[in-house]
mmCIF file of C-alpha atoms in Angstrom:
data_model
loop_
_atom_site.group_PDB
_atom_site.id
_atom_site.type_symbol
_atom_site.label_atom_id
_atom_site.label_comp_id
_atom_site.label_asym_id
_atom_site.label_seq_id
_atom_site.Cartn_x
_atom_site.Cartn_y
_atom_site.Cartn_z
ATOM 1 C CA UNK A 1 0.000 0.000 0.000
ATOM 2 C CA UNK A 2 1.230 3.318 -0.549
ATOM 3 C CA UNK A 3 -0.446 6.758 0.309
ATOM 4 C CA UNK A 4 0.759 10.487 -0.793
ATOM 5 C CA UNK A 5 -0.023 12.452 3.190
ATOM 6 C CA UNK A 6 -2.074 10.000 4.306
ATOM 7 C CA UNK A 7 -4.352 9.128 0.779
ATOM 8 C CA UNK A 8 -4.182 5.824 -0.427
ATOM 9 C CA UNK A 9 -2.771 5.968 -3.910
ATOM 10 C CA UNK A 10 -4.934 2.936 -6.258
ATOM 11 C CA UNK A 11 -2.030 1.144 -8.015
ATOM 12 C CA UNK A 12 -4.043 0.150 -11.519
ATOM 13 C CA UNK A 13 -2.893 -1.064 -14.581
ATOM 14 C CA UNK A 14 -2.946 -0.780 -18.067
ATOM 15 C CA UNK A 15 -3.506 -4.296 -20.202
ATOM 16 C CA UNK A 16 -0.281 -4.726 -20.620
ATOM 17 C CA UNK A 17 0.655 -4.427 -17.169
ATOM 18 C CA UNK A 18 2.523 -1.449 -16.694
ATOM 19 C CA UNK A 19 1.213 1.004 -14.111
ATOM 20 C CA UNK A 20 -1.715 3.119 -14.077
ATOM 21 C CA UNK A 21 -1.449 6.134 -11.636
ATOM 22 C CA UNK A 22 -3.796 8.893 -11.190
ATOM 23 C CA UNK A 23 -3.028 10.073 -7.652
ATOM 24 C CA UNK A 24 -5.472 12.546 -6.067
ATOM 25 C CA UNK A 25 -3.279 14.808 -5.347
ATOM 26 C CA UNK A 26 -4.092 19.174 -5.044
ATOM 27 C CA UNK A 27 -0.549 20.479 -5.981
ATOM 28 C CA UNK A 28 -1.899 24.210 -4.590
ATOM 29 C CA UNK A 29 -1.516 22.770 -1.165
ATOM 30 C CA UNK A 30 2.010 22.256 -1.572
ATOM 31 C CA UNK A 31 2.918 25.815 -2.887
ATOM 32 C CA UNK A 32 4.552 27.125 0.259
ATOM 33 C CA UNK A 33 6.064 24.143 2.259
ATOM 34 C CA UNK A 34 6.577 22.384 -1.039
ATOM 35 C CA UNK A 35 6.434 18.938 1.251
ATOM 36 C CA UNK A 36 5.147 16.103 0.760
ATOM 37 C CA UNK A 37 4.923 12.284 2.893
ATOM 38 C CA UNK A 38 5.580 9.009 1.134
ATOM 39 C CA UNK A 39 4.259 6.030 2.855
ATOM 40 C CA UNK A 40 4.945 2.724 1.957
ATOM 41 C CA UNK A 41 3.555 -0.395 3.573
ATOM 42 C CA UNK A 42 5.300 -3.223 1.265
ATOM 43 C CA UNK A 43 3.123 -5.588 0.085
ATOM 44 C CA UNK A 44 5.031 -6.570 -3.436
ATOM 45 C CA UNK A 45 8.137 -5.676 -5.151
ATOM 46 C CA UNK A 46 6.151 -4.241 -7.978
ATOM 47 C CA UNK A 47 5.419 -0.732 -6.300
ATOM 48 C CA UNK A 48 9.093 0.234 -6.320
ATOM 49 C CA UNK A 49 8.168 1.188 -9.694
ATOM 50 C CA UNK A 50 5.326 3.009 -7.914
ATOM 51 C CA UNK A 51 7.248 4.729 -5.725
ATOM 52 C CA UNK A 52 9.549 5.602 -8.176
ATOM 53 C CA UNK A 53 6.956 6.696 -10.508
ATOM 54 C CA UNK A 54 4.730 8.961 -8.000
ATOM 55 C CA UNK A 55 8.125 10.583 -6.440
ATOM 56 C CA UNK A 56 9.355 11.683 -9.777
ATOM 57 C CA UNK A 57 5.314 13.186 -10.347
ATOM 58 C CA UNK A 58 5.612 14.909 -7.342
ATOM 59 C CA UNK A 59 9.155 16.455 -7.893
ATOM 60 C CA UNK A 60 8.107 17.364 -11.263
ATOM 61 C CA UNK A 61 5.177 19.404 -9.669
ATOM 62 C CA UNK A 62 7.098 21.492 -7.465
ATOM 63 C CA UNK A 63 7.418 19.487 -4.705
ATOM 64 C CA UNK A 64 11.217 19.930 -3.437
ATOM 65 C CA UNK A 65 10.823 17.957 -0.135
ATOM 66 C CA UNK A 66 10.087 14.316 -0.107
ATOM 67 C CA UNK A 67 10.135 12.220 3.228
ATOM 68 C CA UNK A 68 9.518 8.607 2.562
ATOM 69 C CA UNK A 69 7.861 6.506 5.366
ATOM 70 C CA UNK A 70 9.182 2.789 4.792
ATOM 71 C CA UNK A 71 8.542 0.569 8.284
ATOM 72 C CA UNK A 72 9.561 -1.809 6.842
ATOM 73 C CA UNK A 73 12.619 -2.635 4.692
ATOM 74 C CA UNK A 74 12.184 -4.689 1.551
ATOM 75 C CA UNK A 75 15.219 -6.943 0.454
ATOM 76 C CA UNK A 76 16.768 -6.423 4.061
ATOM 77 C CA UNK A 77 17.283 -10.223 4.504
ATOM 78 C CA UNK A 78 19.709 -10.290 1.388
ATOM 79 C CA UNK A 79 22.596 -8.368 3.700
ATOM 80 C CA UNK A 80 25.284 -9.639 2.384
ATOM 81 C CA UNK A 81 26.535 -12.321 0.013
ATOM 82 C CA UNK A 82 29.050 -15.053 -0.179
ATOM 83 C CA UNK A 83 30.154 -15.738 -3.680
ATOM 84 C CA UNK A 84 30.293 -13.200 -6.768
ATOM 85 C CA UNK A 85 26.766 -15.445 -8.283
ATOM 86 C CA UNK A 86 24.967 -13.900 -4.941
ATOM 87 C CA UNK A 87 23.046 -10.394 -5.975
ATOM 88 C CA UNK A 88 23.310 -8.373 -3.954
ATOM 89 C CA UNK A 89 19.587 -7.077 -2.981
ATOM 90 C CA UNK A 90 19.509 -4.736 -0.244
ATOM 91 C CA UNK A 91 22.502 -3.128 -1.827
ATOM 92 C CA UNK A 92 20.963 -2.068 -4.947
ATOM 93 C CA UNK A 93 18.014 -1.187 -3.294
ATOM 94 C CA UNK A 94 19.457 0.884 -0.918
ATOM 95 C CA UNK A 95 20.785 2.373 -4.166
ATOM 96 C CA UNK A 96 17.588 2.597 -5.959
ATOM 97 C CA UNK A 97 16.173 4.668 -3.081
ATOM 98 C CA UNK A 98 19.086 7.113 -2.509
ATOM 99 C CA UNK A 99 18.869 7.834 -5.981
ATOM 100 C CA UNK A 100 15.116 9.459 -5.761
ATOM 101 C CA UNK A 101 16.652 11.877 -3.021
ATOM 102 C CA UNK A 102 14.021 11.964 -0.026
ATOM 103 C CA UNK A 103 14.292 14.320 2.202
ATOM 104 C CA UNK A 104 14.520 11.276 4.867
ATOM 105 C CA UNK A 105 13.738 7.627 5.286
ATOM 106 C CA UNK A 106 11.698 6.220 8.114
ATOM 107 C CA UNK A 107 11.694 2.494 9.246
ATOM 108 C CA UNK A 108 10.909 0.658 12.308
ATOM 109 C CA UNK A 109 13.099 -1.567 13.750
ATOM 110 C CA UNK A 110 15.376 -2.780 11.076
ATOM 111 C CA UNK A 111 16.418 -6.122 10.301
ATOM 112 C CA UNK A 112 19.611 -5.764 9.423
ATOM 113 C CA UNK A 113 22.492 -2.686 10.555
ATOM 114 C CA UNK A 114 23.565 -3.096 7.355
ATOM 115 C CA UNK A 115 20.336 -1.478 5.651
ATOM 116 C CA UNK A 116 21.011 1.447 8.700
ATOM 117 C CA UNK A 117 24.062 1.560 6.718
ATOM 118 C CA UNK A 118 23.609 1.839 3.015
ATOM 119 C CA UNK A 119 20.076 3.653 2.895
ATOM 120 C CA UNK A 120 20.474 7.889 3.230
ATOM 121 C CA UNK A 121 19.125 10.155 5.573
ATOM 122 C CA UNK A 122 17.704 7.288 7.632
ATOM 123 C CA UNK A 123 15.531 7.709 10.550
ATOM 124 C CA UNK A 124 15.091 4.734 12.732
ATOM 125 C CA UNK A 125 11.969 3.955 14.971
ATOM 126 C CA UNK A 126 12.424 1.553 17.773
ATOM 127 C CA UNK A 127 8.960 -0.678 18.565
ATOM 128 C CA UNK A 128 8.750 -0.043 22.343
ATOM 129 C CA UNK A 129 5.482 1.722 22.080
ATOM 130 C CA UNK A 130 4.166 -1.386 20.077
ATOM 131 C CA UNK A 131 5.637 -3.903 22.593
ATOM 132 C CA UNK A 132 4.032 -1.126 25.506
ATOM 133 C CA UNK A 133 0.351 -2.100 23.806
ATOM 134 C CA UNK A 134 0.973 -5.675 23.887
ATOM 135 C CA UNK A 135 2.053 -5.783 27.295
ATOM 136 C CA UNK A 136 -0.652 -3.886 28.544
ATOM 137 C CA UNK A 137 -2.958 -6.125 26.936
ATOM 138 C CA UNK A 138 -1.772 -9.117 28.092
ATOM 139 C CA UNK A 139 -1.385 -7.957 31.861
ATOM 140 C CA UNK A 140 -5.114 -6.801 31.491
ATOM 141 C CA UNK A 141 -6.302 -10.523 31.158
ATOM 142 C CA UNK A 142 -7.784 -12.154 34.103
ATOM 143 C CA UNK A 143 -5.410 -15.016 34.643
ATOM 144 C CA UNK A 144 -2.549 -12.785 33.761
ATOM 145 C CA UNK A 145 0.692 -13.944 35.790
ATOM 146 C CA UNK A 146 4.398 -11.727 36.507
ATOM 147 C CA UNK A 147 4.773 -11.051 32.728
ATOM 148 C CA UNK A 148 8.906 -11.428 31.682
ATOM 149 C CA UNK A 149 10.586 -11.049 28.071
ATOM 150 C CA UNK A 150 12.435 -13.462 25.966
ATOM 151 C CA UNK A 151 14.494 -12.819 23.690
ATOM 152 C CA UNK A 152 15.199 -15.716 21.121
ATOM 153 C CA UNK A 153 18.894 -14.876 20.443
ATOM 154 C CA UNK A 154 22.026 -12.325 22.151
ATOM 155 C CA UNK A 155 20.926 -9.994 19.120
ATOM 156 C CA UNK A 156 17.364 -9.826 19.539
ATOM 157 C CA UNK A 157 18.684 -9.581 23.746
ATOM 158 C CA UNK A 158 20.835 -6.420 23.059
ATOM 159 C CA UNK A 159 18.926 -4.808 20.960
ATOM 160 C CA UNK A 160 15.631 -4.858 23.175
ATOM 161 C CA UNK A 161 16.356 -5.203 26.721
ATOM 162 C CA UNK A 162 17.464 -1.618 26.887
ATOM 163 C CA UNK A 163 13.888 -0.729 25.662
ATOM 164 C CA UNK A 164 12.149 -2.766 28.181
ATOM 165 C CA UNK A 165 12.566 -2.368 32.121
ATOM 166 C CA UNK A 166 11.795 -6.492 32.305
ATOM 167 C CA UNK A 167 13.309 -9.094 33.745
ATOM 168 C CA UNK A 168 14.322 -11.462 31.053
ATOM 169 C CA UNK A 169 16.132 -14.258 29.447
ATOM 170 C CA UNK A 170 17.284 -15.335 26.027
ATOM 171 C CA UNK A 171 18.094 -18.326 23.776
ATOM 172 C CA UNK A 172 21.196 -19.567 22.264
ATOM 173 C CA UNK A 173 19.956 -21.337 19.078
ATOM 174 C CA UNK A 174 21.155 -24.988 18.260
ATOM 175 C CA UNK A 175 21.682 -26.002 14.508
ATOM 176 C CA UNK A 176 21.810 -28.343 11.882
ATOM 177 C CA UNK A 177 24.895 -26.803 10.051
ATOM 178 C CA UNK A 178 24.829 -28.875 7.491
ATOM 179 C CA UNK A 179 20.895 -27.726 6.877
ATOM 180 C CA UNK A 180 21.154 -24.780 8.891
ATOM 181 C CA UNK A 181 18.006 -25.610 10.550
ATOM 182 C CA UNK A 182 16.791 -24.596 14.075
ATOM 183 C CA UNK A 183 16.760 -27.758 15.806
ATOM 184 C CA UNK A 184 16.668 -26.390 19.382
ATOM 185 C CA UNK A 185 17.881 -23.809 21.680
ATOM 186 C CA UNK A 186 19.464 -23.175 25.116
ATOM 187 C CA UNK A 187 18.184 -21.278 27.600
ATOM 188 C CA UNK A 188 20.812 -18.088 29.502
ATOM 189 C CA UNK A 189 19.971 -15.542 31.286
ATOM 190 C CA UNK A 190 17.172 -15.688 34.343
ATOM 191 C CA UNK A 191 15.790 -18.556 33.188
ATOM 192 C CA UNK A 192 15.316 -19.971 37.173
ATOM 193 C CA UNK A 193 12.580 -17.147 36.776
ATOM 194 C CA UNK A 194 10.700 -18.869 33.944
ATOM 195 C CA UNK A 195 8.076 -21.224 36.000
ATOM 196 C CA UNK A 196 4.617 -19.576 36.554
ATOM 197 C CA UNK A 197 5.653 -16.598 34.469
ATOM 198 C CA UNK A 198 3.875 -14.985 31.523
ATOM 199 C CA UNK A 199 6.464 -14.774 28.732
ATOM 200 C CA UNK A 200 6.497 -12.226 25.975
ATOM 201 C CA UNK A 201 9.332 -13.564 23.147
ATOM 202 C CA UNK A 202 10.024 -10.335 21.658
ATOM 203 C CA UNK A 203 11.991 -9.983 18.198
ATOM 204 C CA UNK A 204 12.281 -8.214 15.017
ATOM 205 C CA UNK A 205 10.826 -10.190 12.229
ATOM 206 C CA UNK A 206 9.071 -13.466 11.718
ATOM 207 C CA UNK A 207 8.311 -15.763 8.204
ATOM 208 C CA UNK A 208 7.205 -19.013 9.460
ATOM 209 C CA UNK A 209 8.159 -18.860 13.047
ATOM 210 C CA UNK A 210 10.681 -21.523 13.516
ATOM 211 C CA UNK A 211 12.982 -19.755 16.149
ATOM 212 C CA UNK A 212 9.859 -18.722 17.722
ATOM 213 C CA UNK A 213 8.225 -22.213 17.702
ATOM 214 C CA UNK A 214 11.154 -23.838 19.755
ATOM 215 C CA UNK A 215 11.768 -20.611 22.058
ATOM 216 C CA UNK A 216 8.212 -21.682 23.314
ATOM 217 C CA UNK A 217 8.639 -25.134 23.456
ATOM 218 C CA UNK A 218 11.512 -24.608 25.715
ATOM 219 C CA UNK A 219 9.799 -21.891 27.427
ATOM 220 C CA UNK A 220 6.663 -24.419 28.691
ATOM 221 C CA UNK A 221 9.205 -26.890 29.331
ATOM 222 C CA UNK A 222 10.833 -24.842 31.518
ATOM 223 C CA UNK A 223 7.177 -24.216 33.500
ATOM 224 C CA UNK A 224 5.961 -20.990 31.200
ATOM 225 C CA UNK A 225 2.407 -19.988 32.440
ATOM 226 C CA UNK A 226 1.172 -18.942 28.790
ATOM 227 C CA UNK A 227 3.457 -17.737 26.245
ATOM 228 C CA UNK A 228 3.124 -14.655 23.634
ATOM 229 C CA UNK A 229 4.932 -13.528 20.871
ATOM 230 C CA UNK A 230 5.579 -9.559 19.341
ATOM 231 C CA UNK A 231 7.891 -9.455 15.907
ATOM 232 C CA UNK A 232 7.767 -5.893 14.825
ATOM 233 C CA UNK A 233 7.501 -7.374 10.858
ATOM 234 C CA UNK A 234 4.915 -10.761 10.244
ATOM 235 C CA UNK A 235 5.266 -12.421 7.065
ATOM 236 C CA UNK A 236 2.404 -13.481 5.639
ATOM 237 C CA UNK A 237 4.092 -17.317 6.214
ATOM 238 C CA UNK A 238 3.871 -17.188 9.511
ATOM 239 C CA UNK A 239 0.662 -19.049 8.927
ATOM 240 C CA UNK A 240 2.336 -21.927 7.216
ATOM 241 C CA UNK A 241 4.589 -22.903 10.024
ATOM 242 C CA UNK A 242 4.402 -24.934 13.335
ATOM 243 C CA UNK A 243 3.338 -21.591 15.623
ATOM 244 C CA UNK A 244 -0.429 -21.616 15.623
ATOM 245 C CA UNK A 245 -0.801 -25.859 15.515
ATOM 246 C CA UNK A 246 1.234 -26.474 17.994
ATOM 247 C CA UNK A 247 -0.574 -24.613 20.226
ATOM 248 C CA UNK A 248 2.465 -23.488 21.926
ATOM 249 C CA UNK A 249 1.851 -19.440 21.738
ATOM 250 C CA UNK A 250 -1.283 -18.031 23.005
ATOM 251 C CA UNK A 251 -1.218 -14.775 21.090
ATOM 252 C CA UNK A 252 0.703 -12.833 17.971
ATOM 253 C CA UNK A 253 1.468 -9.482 18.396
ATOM 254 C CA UNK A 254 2.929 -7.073 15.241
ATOM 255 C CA UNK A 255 2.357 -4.056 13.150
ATOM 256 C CA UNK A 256 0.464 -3.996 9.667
ATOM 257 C CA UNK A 257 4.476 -3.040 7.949
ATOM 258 C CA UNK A 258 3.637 -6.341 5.640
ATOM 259 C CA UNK A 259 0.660 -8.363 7.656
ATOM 260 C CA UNK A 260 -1.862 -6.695 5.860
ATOM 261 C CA UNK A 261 -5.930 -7.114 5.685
ATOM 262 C CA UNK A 262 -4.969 -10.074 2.352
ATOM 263 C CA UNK A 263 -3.041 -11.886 4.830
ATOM 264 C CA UNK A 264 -5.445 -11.351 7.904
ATOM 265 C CA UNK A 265 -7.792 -12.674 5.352
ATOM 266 C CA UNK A 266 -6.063 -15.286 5.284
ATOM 267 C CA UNK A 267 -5.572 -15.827 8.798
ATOM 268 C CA UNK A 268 -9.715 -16.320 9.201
ATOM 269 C CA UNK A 269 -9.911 -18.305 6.587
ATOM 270 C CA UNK A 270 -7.664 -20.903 8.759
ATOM 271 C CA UNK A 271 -9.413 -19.744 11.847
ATOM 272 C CA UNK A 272 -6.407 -17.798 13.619
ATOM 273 C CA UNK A 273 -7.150 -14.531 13.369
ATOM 274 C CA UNK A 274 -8.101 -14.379 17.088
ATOM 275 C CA UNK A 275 -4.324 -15.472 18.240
ATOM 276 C CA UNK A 276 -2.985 -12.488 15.842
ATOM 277 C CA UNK A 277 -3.217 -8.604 16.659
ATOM 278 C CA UNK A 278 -1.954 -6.250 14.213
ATOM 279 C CA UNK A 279 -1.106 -2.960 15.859
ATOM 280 C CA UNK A 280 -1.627 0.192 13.390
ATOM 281 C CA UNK A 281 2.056 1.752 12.192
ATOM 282 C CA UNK A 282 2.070 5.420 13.698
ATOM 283 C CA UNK A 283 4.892 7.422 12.456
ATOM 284 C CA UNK A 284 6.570 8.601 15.233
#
């Protein structure tokens, strides 16, 4: 989805696919701050052309000052590569949006430093007020128990135990390295605090869950009241993994950066839309 200050743009198209954009969009407005706000919720790689499109509209109309509002960081996972046959994603499209010259870049809690690295004029929202809603709303059920965090790796610990005054503990992953499949984890930190505790696992970004999946099944089989999880990003494929069977996580907390109404949809459709809650994104 993407929206010029707060209006949804419709991305048509024309037969033969290429885009058809009519923005509503009253260019008088914009004669004395000559801003404008870009928001992009990613759903597809196809509205970088879009974005690329509608930008070069609105510079064309006088518009001098461009801030683009990006929660979410497409190609992030693709940090770095190993061999010279490995493109390099995030690089080029760090590139791609330094070359349309906003004015800044908002995300939300990035996946990778890297991207903090290569993108320009980037501002970067932590998600404590995000994690703040879902702890209040799990503290406000009625067999609600001394609520800690979990983080699922030391990353995910530093990066998120500053944010939260919780007492907490963290995993140390075990894997297949010839796979490099999660096939367990370890448990540091103040994990004698685990039994009869409500547990929040709190990271960054989920696809189908796997980390989170055995973080709770250690978690309960280290006496976890009733577990929870809060990833900042939710792929759509969350659905397809082991989280919601197994039974093992009570609730889903994220932001609609890329869970959108298609894949809440979705989510009814295989009758787990009441263990998901998608928090609004609120520029900061």
């Amino acid at each position: 989805m993407i929206k010029i200050d707060g209006k949804e743009v419709v991305l048509n198209k024309f037969p033969d696919g290429t885009p058809l954009l009519k923005p509503d969009i009253d260019f008088f407005l914009y004669r004395e701050t000559k801003r404008a706000e870009l928001t992009w919720l990613f759903e597809s790689n196809e509205e970088m052309v879009a974005i690329m499109f509608l930008t070069k509209h609105l510079q064309r109309n006088g518009v001098l000052f461009i801030d683009l509002v990006m929660p979410y960081i497409p190609n992030a996972r693709q940090d770095r590569v190993k061999s010279s046959n490995d493109v390099f994603t995030l690089r080029y499209f760090a590139e791609f949006i330094n070359d349309l010259a906003f004015d800044s870049v908002t995300v939300l809690d990035p996946h990778s430093s890297v991207s903090e690295a290569l993108i320009d004029d980037i501002i970067i929202e932590n998600p404590k007020k995000y994690i703040e809603k879902a702890i209040k709303e799990i503290s406000e059920k009625e067999n609600s128990k001394p609520l800690m965090a979990f983080y699922p790796d030391e990353g995910a610990m530093k990066r998120y135990s500053g944010l939260l005054p919780m007492e907490y503990a963290f995993g140390i992953k075990k894997r297949d390295w010839e796979t490099g499949k999660i096939i367990g984890l370890d448990v540091a930190g103040s994990s004698e605090l685990i039994s009869e505790r409500d547990i929040l696992i709190v990271d960054d970004i989920s696809s189908r869950g796997g980390t989170f999946y055995h973080s709770a099944k250690k978690l309960w089989e280290l006496g976890a009241n009733t577990v929870y999880l809060y990833v900042s990003h939710c792929e759509e494929t969350i659905l397809d993994g082991e989280i919601f069977d197994s039974g093992l996580i009570d609730k889903v907390f994220t932001t609609n950066s890329i869970f959108n109404s298609k894949a809440m949809e979705r989510a009814k459709e295989l009758g787990v839309s009441g263990k998901i809650e998608v928090f609004e994104y609120e520029k900061d």
